[in-house]
PDB file of C-alpha atoms in Angstrom:
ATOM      1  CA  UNK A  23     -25.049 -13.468  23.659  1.00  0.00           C
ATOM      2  CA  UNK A  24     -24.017  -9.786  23.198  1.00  0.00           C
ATOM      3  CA  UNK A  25     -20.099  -9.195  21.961  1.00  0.00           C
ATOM      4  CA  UNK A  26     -18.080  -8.207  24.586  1.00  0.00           C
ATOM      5  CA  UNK A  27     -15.035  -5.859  23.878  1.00  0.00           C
ATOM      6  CA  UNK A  28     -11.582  -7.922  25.437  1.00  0.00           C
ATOM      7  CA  UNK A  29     -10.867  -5.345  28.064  1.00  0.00           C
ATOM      8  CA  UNK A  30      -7.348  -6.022  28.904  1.00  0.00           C
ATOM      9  CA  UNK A  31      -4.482  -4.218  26.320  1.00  0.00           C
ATOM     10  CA  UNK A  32      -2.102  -7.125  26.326  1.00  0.00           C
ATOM     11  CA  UNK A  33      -4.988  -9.764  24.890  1.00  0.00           C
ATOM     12  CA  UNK A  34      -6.302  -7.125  22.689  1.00  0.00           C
ATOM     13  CA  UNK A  35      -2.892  -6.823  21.141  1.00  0.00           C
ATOM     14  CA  UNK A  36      -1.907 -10.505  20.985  1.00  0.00           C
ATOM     15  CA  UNK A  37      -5.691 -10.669  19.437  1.00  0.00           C
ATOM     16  CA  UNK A  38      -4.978  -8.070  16.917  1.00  0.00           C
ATOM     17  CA  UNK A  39      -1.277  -9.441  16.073  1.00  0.00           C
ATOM     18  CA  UNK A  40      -3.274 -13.048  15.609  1.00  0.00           C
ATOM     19  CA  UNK A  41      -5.949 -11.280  13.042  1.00  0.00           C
ATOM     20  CA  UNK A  42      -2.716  -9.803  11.026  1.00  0.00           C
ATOM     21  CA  UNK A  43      -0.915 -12.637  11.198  1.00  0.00           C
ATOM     22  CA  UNK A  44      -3.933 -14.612   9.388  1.00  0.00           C
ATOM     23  CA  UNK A  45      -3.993 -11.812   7.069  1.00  0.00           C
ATOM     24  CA  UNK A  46      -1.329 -12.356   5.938  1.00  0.00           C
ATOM     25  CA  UNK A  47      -1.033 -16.126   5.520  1.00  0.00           C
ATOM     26  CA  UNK A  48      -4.554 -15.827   3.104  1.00  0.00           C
ATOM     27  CA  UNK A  49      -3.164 -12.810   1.726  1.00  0.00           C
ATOM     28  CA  UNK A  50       0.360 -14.741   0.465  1.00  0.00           C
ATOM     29  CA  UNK A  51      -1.756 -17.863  -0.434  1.00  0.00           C
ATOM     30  CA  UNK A  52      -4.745 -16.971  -2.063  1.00  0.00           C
ATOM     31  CA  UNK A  53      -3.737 -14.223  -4.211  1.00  0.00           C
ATOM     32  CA  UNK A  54      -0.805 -15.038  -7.144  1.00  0.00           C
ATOM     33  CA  UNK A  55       0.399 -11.203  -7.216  1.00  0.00           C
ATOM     34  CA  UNK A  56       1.434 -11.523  -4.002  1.00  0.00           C
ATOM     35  CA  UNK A  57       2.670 -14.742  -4.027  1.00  0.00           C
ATOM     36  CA  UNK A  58       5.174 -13.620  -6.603  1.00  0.00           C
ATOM     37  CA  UNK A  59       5.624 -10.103  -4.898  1.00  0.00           C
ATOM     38  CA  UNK A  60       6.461 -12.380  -1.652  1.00  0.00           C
ATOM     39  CA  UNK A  61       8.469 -14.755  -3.934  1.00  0.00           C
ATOM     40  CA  UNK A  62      10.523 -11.739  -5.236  1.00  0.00           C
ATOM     41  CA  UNK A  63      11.051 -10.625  -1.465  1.00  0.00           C
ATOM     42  CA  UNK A  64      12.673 -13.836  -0.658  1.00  0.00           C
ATOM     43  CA  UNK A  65      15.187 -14.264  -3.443  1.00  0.00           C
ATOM     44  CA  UNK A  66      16.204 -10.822  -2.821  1.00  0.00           C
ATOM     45  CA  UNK A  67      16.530 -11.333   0.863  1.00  0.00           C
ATOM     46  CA  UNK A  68      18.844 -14.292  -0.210  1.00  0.00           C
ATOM     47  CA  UNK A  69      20.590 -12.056  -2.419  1.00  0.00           C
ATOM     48  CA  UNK A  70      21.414  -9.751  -0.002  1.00  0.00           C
ATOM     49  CA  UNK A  71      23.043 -12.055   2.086  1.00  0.00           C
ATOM     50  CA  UNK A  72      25.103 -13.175  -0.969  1.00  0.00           C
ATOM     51  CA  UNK A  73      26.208 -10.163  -1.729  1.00  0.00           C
ATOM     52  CA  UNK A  74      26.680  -8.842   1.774  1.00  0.00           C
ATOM     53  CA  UNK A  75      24.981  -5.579   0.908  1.00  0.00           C
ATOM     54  CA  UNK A  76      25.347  -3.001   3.891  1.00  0.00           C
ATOM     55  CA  UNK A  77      22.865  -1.666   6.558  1.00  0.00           C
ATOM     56  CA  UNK A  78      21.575   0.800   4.529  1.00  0.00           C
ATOM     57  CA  UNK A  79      21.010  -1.175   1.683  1.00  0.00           C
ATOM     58  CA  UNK A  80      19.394  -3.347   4.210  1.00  0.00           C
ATOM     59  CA  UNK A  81      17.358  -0.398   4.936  1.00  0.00           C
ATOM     60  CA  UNK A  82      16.090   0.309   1.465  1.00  0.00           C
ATOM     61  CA  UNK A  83      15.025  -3.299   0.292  1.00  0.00           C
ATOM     62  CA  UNK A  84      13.336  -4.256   3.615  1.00  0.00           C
ATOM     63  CA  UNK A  85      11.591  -0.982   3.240  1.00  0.00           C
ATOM     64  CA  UNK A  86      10.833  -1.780  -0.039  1.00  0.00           C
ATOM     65  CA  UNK A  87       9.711  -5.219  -0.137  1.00  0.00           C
ATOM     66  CA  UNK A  88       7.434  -4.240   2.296  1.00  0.00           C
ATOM     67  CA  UNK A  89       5.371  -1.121   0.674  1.00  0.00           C
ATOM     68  CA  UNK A  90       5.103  -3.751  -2.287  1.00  0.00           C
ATOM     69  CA  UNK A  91       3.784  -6.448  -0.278  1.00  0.00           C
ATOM     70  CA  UNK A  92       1.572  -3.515   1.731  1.00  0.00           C
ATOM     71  CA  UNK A  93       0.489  -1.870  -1.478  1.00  0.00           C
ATOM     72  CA  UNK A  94      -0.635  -5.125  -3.431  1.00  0.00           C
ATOM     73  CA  UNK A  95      -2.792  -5.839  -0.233  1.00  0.00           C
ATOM     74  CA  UNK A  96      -4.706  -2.782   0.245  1.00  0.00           C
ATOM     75  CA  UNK A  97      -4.974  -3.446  -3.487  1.00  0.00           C
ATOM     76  CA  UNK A  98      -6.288  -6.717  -3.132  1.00  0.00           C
ATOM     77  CA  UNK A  99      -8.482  -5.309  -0.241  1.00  0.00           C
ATOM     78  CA  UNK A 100      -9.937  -2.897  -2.606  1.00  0.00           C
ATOM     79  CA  UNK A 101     -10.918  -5.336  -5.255  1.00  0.00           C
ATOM     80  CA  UNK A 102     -12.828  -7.615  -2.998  1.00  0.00           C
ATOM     81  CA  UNK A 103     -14.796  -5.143  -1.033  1.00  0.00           C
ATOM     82  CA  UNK A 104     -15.254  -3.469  -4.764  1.00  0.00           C
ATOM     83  CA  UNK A 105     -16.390  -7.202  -6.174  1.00  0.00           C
ATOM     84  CA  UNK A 106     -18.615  -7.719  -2.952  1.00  0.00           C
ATOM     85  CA  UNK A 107     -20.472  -4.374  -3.758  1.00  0.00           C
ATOM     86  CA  UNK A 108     -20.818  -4.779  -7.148  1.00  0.00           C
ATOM     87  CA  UNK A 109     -20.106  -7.919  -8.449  1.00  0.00           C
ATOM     88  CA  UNK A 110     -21.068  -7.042 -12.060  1.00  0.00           C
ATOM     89  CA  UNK A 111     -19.245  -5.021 -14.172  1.00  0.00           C
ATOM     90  CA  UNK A 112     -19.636  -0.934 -13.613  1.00  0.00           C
ATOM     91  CA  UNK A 113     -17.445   1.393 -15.318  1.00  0.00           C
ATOM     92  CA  UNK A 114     -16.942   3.710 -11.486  1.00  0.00           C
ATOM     93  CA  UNK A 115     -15.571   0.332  -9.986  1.00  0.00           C
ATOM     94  CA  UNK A 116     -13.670  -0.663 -12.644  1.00  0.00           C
ATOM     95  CA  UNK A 117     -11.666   3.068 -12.011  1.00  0.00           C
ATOM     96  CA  UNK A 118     -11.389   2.489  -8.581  1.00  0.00           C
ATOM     97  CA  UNK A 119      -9.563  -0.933  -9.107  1.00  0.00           C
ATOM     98  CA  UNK A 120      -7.495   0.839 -11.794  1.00  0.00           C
ATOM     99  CA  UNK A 121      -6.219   3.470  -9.381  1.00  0.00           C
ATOM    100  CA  UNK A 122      -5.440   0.587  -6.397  1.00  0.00           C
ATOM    101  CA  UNK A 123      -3.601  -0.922  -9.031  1.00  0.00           C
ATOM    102  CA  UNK A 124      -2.193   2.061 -10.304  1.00  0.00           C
ATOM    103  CA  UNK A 125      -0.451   2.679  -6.327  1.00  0.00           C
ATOM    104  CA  UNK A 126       0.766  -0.982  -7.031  1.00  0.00           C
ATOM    105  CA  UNK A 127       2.392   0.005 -10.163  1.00  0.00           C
ATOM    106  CA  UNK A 128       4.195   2.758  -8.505  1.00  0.00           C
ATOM    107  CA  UNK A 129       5.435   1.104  -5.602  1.00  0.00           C
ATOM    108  CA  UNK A 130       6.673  -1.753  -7.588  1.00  0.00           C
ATOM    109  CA  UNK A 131       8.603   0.716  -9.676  1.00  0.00           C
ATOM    110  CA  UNK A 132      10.340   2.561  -6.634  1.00  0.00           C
ATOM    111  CA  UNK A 133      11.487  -1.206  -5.674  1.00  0.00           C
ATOM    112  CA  UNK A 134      12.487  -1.789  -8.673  1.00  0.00           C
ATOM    113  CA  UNK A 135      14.592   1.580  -8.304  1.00  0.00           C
ATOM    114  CA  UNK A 136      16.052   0.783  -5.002  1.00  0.00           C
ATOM    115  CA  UNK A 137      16.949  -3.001  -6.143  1.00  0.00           C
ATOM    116  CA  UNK A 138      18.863  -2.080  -9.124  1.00  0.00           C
ATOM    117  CA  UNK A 139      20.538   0.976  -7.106  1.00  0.00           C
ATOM    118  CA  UNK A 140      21.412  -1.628  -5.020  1.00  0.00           C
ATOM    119  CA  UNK A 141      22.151  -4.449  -7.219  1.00  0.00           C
ATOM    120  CA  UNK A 142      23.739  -3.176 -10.217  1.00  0.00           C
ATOM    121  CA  UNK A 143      26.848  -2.193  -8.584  1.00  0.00           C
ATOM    122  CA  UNK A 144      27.739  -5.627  -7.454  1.00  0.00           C
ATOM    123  CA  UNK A 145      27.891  -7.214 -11.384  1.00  0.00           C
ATOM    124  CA  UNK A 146      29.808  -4.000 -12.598  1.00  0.00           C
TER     125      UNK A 146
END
């Protein structure tokens, strides 16, 4: 049987919103980073209700909880099409895993910016 395209935009979309949404799950489960990345996310969501930190603070650590938790997948999505390709060591993979992790490293360190902007203020 030949694979038929889903012609109709509304199931298309709910059958691309499924796809992410399973992404997702394996991504937070199978992969520790982001299971402490996603960790991180949550106590800082609980924080922020805590400390009743405004709308634009709101802004910031939604924002960046989520280029972390973006980043670390594409990063993650790099390493296992890099590991399916060549599943041996090679010295041009291993630099293409250092510069995914690399973009990890920085956006970590611009959330780690925003939270203590954010944070710091409310134990001073």
């Amino acid at each position: 049987m030949e694979f038929q395209k889903d012609n109709t935009f509304v199931k298309g979309r709910l059958k691309s919103v499924t796809y992410a949404f399973k992404g997702a799950v394996k991504l937070i489960s199978t992969e520790h980073s982001v299971m402490v990345q996603f960790s991180l996310g949550i106590i800082l969501t609980i924080a922020g209700f805590y400390f009743h930190i405004s709308h634009e603070e709101w802004l910031f650590q939604i924002f960046a909880i989520g280029l972390v938790l973006s980043v670390e997948g594409l990063n993650t999505a790099v390493e296992k099409v890099a590991d399916f390709i060549h599943p041996s060591y090679h010295e041009k993979i291993g630099f293409i895993k250092d510069i995914a992790a690399g973009a990890v490293f920085f956006a970590a360190m611009t959330a780690i910016a925003i939270g203590l902007i954010i944070y710091i203020p409310k134990f001073v």
